[in-house]
GROMACS .gro file of C-alpha atoms in nm:
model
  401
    1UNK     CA    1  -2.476  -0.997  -3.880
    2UNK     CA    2  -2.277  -1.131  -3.592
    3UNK     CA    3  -2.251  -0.900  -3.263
    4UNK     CA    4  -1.942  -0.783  -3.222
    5UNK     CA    5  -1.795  -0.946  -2.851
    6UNK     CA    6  -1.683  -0.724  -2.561
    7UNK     CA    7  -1.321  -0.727  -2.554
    8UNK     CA    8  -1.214  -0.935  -2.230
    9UNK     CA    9  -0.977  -0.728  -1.989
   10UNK     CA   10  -0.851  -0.961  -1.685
   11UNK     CA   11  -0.759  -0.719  -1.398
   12UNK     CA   12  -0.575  -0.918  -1.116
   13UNK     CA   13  -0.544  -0.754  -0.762
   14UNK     CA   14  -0.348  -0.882  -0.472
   15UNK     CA   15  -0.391  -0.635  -0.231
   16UNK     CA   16  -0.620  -0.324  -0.050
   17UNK     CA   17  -0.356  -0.148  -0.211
   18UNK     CA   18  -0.402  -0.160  -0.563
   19UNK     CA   19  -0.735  -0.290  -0.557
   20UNK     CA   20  -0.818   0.053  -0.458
   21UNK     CA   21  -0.604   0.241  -0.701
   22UNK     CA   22  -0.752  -0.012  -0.986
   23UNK     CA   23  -1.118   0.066  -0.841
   24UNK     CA   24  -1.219   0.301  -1.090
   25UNK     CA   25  -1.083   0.164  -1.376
   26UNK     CA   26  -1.241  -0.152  -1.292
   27UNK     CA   27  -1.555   0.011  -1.237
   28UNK     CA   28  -1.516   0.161  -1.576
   29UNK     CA   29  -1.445  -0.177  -1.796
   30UNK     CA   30  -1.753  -0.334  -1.598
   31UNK     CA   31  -2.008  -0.051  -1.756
   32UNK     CA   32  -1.870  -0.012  -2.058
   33UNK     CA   33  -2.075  -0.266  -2.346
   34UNK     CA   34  -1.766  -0.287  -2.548
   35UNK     CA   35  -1.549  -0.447  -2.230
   36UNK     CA   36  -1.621  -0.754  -2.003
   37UNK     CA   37  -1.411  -0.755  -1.700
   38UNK     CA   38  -1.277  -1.056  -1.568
   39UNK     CA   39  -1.138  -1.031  -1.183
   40UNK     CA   40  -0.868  -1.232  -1.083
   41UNK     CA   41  -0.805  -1.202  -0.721
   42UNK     CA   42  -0.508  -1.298  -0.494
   43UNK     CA   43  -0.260  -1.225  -0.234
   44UNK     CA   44  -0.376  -1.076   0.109
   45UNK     CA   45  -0.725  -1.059  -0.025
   46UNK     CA   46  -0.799  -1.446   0.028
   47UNK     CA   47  -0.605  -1.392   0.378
   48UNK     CA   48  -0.788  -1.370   0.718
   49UNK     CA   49  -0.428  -1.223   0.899
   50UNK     CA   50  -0.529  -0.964   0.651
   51UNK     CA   51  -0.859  -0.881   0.635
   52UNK     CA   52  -1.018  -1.118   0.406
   53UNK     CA   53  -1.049  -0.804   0.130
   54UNK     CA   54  -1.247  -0.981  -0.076
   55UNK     CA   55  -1.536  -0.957   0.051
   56UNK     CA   56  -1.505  -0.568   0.033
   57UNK     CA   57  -1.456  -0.660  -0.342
   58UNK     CA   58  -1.776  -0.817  -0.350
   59UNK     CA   59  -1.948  -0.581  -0.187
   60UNK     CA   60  -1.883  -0.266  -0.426
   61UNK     CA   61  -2.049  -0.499  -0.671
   62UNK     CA   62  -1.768  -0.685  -0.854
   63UNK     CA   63  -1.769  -1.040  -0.960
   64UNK     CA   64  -1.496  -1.236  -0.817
   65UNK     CA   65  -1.391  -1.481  -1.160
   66UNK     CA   66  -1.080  -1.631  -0.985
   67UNK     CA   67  -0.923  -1.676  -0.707
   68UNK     CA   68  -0.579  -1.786  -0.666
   69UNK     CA   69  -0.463  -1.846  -0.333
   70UNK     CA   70  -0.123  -1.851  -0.298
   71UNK     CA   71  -0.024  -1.653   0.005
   72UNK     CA   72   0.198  -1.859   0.260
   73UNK     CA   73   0.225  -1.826   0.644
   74UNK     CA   74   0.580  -1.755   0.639
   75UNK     CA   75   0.673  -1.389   0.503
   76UNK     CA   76   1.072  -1.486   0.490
   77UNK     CA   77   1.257  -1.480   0.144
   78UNK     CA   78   1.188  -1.860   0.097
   79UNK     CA   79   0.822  -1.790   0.176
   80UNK     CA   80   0.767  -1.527  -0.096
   81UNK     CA   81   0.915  -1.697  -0.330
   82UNK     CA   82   0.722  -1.995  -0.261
   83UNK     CA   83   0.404  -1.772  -0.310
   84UNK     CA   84   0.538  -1.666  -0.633
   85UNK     CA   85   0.598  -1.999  -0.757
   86UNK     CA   86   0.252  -2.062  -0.673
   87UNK     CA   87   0.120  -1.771  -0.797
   88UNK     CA   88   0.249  -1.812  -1.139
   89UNK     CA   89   0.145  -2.167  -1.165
   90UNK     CA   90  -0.204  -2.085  -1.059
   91UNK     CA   91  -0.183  -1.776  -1.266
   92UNK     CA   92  -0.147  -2.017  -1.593
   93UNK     CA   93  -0.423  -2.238  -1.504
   94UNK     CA   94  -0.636  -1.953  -1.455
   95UNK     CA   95  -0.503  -1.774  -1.808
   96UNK     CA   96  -0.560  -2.056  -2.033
   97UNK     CA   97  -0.913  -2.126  -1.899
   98UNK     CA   98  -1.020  -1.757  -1.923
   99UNK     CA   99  -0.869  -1.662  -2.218
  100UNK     CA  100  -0.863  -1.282  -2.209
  101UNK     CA  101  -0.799  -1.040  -2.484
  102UNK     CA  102  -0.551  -0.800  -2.245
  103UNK     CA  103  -0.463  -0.846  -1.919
  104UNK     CA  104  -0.415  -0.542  -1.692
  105UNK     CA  105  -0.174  -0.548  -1.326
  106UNK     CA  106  -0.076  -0.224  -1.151
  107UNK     CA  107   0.262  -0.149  -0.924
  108UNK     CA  108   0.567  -0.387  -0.878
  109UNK     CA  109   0.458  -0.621  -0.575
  110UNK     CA  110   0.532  -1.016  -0.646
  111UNK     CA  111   0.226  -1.146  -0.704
  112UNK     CA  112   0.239  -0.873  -1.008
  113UNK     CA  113   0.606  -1.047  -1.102
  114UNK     CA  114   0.472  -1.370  -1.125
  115UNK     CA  115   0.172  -1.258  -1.304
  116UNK     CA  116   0.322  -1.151  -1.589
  117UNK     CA  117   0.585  -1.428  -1.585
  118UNK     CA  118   0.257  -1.656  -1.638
  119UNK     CA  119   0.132  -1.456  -1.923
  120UNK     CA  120   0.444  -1.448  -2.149
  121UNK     CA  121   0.445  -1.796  -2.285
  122UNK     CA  122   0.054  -1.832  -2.314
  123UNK     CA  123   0.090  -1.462  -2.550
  124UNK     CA  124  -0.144  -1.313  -2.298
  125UNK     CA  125  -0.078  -0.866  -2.357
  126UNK     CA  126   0.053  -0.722  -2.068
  127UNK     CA  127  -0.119  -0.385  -2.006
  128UNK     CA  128   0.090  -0.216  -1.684
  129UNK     CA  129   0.019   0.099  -1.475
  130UNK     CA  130   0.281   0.263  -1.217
  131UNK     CA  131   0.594   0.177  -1.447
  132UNK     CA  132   0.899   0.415  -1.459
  133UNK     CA  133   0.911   0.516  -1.090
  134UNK     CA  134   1.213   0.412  -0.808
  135UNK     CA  135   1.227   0.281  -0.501
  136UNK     CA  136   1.531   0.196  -0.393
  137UNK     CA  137   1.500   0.047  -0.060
  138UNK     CA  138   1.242  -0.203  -0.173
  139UNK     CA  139   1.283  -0.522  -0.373
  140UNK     CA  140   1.032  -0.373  -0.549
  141UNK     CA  141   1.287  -0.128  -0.798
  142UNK     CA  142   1.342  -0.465  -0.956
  143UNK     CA  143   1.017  -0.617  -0.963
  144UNK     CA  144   0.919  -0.271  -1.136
  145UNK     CA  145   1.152  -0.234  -1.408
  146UNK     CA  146   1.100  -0.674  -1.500
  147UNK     CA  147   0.726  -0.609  -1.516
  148UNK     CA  148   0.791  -0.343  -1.762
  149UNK     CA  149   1.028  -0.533  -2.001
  150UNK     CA  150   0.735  -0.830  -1.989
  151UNK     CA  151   0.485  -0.569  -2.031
  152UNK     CA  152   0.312  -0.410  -2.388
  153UNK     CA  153   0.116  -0.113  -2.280
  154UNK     CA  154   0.220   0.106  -2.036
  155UNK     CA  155   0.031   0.367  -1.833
  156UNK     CA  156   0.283   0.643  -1.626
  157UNK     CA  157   0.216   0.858  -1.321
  158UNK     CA  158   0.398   1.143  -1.480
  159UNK     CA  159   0.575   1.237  -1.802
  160UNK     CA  160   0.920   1.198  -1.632
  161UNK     CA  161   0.859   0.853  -1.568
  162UNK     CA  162   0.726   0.792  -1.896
  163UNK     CA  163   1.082   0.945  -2.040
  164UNK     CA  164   1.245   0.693  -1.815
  165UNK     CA  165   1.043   0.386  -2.010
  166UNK     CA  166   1.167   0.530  -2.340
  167UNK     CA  167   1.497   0.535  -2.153
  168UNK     CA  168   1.454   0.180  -2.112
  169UNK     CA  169   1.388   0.122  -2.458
  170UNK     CA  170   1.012   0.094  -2.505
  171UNK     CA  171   0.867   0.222  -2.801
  172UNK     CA  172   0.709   0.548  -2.779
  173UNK     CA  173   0.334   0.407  -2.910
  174UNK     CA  174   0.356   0.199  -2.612
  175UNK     CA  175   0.377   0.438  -2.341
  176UNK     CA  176   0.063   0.677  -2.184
  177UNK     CA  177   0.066   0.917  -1.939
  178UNK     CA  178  -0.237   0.848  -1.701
  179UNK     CA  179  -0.163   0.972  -1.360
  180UNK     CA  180  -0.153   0.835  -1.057
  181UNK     CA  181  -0.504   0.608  -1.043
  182UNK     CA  182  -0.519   0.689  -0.655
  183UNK     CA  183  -0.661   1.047  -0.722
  184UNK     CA  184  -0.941   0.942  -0.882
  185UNK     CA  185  -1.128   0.915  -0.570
  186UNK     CA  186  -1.059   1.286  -0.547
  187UNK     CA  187  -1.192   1.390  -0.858
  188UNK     CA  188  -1.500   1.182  -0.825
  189UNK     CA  189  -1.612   1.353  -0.474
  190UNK     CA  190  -1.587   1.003  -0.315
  191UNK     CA  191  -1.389   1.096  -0.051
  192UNK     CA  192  -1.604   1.061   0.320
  193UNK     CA  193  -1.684   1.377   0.549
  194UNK     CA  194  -1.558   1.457   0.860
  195UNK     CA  195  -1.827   1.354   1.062
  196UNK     CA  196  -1.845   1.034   0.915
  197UNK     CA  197  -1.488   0.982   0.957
  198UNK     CA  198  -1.511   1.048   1.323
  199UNK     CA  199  -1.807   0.783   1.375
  200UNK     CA  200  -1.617   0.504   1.189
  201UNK     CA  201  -1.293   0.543   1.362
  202UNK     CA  202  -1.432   0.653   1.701
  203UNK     CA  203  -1.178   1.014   1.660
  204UNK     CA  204  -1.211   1.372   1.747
  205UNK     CA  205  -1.017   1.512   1.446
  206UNK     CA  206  -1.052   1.833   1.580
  207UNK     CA  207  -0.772   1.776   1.788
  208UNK     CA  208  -0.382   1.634   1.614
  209UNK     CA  209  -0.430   1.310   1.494
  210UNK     CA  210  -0.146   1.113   1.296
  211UNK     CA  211  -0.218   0.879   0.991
  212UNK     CA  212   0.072   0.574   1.001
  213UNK     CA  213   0.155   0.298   0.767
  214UNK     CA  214   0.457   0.168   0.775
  215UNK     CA  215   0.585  -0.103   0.528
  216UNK     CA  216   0.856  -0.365   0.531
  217UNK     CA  217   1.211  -0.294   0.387
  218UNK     CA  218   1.228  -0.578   0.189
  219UNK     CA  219   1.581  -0.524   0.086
  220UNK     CA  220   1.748  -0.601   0.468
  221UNK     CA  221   1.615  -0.908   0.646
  222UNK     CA  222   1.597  -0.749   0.980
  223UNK     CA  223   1.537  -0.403   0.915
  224UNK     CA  224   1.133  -0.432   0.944
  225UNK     CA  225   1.102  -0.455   1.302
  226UNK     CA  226   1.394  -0.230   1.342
  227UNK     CA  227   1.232   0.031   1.183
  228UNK     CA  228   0.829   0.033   1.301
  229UNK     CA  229   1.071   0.031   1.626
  230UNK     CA  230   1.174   0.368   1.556
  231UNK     CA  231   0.850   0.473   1.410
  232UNK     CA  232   0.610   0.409   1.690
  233UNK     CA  233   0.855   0.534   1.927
  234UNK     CA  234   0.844   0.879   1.832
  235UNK     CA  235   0.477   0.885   1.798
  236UNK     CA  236   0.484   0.786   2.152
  237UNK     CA  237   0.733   1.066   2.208
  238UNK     CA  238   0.476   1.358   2.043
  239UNK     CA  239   0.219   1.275   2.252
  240UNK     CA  240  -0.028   1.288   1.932
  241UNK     CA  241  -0.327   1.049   1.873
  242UNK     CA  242  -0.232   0.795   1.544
  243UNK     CA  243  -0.460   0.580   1.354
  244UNK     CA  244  -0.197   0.292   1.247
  245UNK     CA  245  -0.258   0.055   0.961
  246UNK     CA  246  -0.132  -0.271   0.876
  247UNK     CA  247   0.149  -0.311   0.593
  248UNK     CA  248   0.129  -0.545   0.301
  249UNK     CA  249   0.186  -0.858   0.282
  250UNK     CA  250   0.559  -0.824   0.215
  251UNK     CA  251   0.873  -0.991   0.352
  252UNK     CA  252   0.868  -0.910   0.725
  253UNK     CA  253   0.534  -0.774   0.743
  254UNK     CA  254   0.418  -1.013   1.005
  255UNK     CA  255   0.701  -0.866   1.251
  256UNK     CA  256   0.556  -0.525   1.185
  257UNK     CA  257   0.219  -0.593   1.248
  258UNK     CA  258   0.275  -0.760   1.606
  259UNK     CA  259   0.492  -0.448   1.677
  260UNK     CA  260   0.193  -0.259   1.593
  261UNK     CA  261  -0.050  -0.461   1.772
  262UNK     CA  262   0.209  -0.446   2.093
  263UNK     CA  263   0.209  -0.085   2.062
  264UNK     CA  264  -0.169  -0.037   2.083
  265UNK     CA  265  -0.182  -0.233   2.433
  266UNK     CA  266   0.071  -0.020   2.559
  267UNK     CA  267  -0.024   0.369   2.428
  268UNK     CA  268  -0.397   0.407   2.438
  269UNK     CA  269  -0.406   0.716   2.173
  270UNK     CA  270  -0.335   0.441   1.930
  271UNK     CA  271  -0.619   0.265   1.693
  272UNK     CA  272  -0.465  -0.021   1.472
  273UNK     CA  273  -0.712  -0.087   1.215
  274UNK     CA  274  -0.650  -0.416   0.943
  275UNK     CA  275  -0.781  -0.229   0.649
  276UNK     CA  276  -0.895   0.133   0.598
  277UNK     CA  277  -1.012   0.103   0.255
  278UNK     CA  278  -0.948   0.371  -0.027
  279UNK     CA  279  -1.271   0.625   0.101
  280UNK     CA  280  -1.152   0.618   0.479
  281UNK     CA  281  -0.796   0.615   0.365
  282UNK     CA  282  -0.794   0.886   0.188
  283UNK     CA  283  -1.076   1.088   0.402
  284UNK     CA  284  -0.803   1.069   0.678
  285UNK     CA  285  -0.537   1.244   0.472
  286UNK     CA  286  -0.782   1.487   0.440
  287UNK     CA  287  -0.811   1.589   0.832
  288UNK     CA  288  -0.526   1.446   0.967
  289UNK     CA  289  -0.177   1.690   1.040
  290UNK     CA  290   0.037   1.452   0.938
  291UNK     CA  291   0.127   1.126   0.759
  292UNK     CA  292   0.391   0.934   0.919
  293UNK     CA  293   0.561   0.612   0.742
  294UNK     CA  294   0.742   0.480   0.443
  295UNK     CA  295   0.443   0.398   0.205
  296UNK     CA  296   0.390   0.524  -0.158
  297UNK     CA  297   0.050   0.703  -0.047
  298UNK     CA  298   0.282   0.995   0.092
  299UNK     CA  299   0.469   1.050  -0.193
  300UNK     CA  300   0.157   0.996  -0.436
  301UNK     CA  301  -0.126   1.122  -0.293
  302UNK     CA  302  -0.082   1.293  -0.008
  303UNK     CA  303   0.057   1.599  -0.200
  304UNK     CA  304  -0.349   1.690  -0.291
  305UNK     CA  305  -0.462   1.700   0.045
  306UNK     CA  306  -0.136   1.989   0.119
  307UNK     CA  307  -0.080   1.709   0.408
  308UNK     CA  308   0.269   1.738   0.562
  309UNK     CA  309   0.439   1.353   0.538
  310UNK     CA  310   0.696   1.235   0.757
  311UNK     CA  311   0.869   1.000   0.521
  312UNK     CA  312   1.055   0.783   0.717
  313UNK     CA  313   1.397   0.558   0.547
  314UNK     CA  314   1.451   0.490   0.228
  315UNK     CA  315   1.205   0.272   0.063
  316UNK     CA  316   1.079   0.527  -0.134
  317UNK     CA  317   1.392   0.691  -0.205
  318UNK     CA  318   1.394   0.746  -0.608
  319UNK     CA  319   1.050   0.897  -0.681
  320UNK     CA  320   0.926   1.206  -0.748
  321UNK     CA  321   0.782   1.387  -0.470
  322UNK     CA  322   0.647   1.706  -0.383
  323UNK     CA  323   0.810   1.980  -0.111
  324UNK     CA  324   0.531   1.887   0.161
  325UNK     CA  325   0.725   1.545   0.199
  326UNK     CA  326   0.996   1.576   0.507
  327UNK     CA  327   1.226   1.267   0.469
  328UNK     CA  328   1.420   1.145   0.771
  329UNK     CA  329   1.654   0.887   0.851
  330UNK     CA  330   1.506   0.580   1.029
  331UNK     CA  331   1.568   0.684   1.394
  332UNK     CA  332   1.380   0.784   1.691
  333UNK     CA  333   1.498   1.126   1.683
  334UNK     CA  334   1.495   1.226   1.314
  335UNK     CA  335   1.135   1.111   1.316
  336UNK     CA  336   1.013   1.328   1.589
  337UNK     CA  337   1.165   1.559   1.463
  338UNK     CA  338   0.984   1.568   1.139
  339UNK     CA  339   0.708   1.561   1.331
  340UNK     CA  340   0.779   1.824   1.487
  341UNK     CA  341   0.841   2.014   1.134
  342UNK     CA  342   0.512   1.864   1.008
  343UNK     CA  343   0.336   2.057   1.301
  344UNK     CA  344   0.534   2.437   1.241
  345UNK     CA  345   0.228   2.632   1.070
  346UNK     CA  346   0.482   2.762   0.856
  347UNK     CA  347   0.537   2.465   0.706
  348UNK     CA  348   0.163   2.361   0.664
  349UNK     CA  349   0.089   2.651   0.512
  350UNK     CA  350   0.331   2.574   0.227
  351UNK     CA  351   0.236   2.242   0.225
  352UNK     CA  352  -0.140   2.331   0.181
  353UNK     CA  353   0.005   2.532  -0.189
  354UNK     CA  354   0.207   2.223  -0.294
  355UNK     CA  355   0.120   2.119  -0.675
  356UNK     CA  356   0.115   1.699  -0.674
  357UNK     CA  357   0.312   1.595  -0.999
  358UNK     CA  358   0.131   1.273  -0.977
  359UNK     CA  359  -0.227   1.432  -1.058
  360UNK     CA  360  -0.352   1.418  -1.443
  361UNK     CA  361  -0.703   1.425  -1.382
  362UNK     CA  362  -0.902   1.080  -1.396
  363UNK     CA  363  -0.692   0.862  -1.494
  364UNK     CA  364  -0.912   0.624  -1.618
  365UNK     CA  365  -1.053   0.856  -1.860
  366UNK     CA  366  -0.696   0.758  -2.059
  367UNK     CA  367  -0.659   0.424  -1.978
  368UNK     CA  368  -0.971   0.274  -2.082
  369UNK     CA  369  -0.992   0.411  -2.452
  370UNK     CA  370  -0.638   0.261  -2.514
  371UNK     CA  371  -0.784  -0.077  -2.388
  372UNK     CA  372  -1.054  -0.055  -2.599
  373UNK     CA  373  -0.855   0.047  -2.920
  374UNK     CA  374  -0.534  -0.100  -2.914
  375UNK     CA  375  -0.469  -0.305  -3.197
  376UNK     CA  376  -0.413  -0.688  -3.076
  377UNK     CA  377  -0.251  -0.932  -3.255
  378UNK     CA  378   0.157  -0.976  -3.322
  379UNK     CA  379   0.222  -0.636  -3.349
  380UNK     CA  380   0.118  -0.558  -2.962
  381UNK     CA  381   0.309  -0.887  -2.871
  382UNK     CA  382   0.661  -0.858  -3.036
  383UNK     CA  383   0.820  -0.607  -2.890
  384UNK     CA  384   1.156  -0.393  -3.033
  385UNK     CA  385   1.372  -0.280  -2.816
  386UNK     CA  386   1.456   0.108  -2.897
  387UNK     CA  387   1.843   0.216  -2.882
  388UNK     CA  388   1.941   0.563  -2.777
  389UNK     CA  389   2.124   0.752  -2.987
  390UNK     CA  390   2.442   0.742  -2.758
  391UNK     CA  391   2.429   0.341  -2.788
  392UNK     CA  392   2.404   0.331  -3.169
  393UNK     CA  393   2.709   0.583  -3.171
  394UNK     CA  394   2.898   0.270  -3.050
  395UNK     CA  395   2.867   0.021  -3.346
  396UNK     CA  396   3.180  -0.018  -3.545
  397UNK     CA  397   3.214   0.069  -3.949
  398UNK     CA  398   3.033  -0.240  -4.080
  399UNK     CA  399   2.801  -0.342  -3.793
  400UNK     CA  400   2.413  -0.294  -3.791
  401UNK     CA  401   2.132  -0.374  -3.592
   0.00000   0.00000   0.00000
């Protein structure tokens, strides 16, 4: 009798981002017998301005099976889409010679468009996590909703988004609430203590300490610097301590990150650090008073930890979030003064009750069964687009779909 062969799940990460939100899923497709995992690797990972990630990859014990380096030097709008070109090209090559059964991507950055793009014509199955949600100051809202037309699994943060898929006209089968993949690290215990937070990142977090990331707004070409601008200006204006991380590697990122770096040389309660990781990441949120910025992490996750988030502009403006989040316009003044909100114990103490809509247990407790059982084949691949009701009400006497 012939053994029955692993099914082969290609999970591609292009970022510290989602290579920590994929981590335990990834983990979980490398023990089980009945998966193999195949790695592809890209984006800021391969980049030194970046970190060079992938080494952090290597170290928690995962093989590296390709690596497609398509990053340019030049974040403009020409640059990206130059990467993306590349990407999907590179993407193909890498496809066809690995042949994998499913292939799984998470969020709505580029290198996740032209992923997907790649895997359409060689009939590659699209399995996608984070579909359904908004953000409407980011290029990203469009990236989002593409990925999920060119996608045939999907795996939702919460049951509203999942409505909103349906809403889009994906067939019901298709869709899964998982979660948000971030809070896995919470279930599992993985999170770092205190102390050990402390004599990584050289703090006292006994005292006020701020967490920031701050992210380009990829939807204005000069609103990036105007923004981290604003941001680090009101830190310096609170007086408070901040551990500052480095954005993606987004359109206008670069101009962020020597704002950052200028800023450090200038306030000396200020640690820039390249790349936290998930564990230190998410340890932070768990000691720090506030998180101040425009990224996802204080909408998704920060909601667990009852941390207060200063949620500056409008990148994130369209998801779901929880009553600990304070959003402010993007000036000086309306950030401090969220801030200053973050700090009232009042408001802390509600924070610290908040429920987090993202958080459905491990969430890789209901993804990987689906990508072990899903049927493949034609039915996964052609995909039917489901009308509402309201839009069939509009054919004519004698039309039919």
């Amino acid at each position: 009798m012939v053994a029955k062969q692993p099914r082969r799940i290609a999970v591609l990460t292009g970022s510290r981002s989602d290579y920590g939100l994929l981590y335990w899923t990834m983990r979980g497709i490398q023990e089980d017998s009945d998966l193999e995992l195949i790695l592809m690797v890209t984006g800021s990972h391969l980049s030194a301005d970046f970190g060079q990630t992938e080494t952090d990859i290597q170290d928690a014990g995962f093989t590296i099976s390709a690596r497609i380096d398509a990053l340019m030097s030049s974040d403009s709008g020409e640059g990206t889409a130059a990467s993306m070109g590349q990407t999907t090209i590179k993407v193909a090559q890498e496809l066809a010679r690995l042949k994998p059964d499913l292939l799984l991507v998470l969020g709505d950055r580029t290198e996740i468009l032209a992923t997907v793009s790649a895997a359409l014509p060689l009939l590659v199955p699209v399995a996608h996590i984070h579909g359904g949600e908004s953000t409407e100051g980011a290029i990203d809202e469009g990236i989002r909703h593409a990925v999920t037309k060119l996608s045939h699994i999907h795996f939702t943060a919460t049951e509203f988004y999942a409505r909103r898929l349906l809403q889009m006209g994906e067939e019901p089968w298709r869709v899964h609430v998982s979660g948000a993949p971030a809070l896995e690290h919470l279930h599992r215990g993985e999170l770092l203590e205190k102390t050990v937070l402390e004599r990584e990142l050289g703090l006292d977090l006994s005292k006020p300490c701020l967490l920031v990331t701050q992210h380009s707004v990829t939807l204005s070409d000069d609103a990036a610097a105007g923004e981290i601008d604003k941001v680090l200006s009101a830190i310096e204006k609170s007086g408070l301590p901040a551990v500052i991380t480095y954005p993606n590697a987004d359109m206008g990122g670069r101009a962020i990150i020597e704002k950052i770096n200028s800023f450090q040389e200038r306030y000396p309660l200020a640690q820039v650090r390249v790349n936290l990781g998930s564990r230190l990441y998410m340890g932070l949120m768990r000691h720090v008073v506030a998180l101040v910025g425009n990224s996802s992490s204080g909408i998704i996750e920060a909601a667990s930890f009852g941390l207060p988030v200063v949620n500056v502009g409008d990148r994130q403006l369209g998801r779901v979030r929880g009553a600990n989040v304070i959003d402010v316009t993007s000036d000086k003044e309306s950030i401090y003064a969220g801030i200053q909100q973050a700090m009232n114990t009042n408001f802390r103490q509600m924070a610290s009750k908040v429920s987090n809509p993202y958080d459905n247990g491990k969430a890789s407790d209901i993804i990987l069964p689906v990508l072990k059982e899903v049927q493949l084949g034609s039915t996964l691949i052609r995909k039917r687009l489901v009308d509402l009701p309201s839009t069939l009400q509009a054919l004519k006497v004698g039309e039919k779909v």
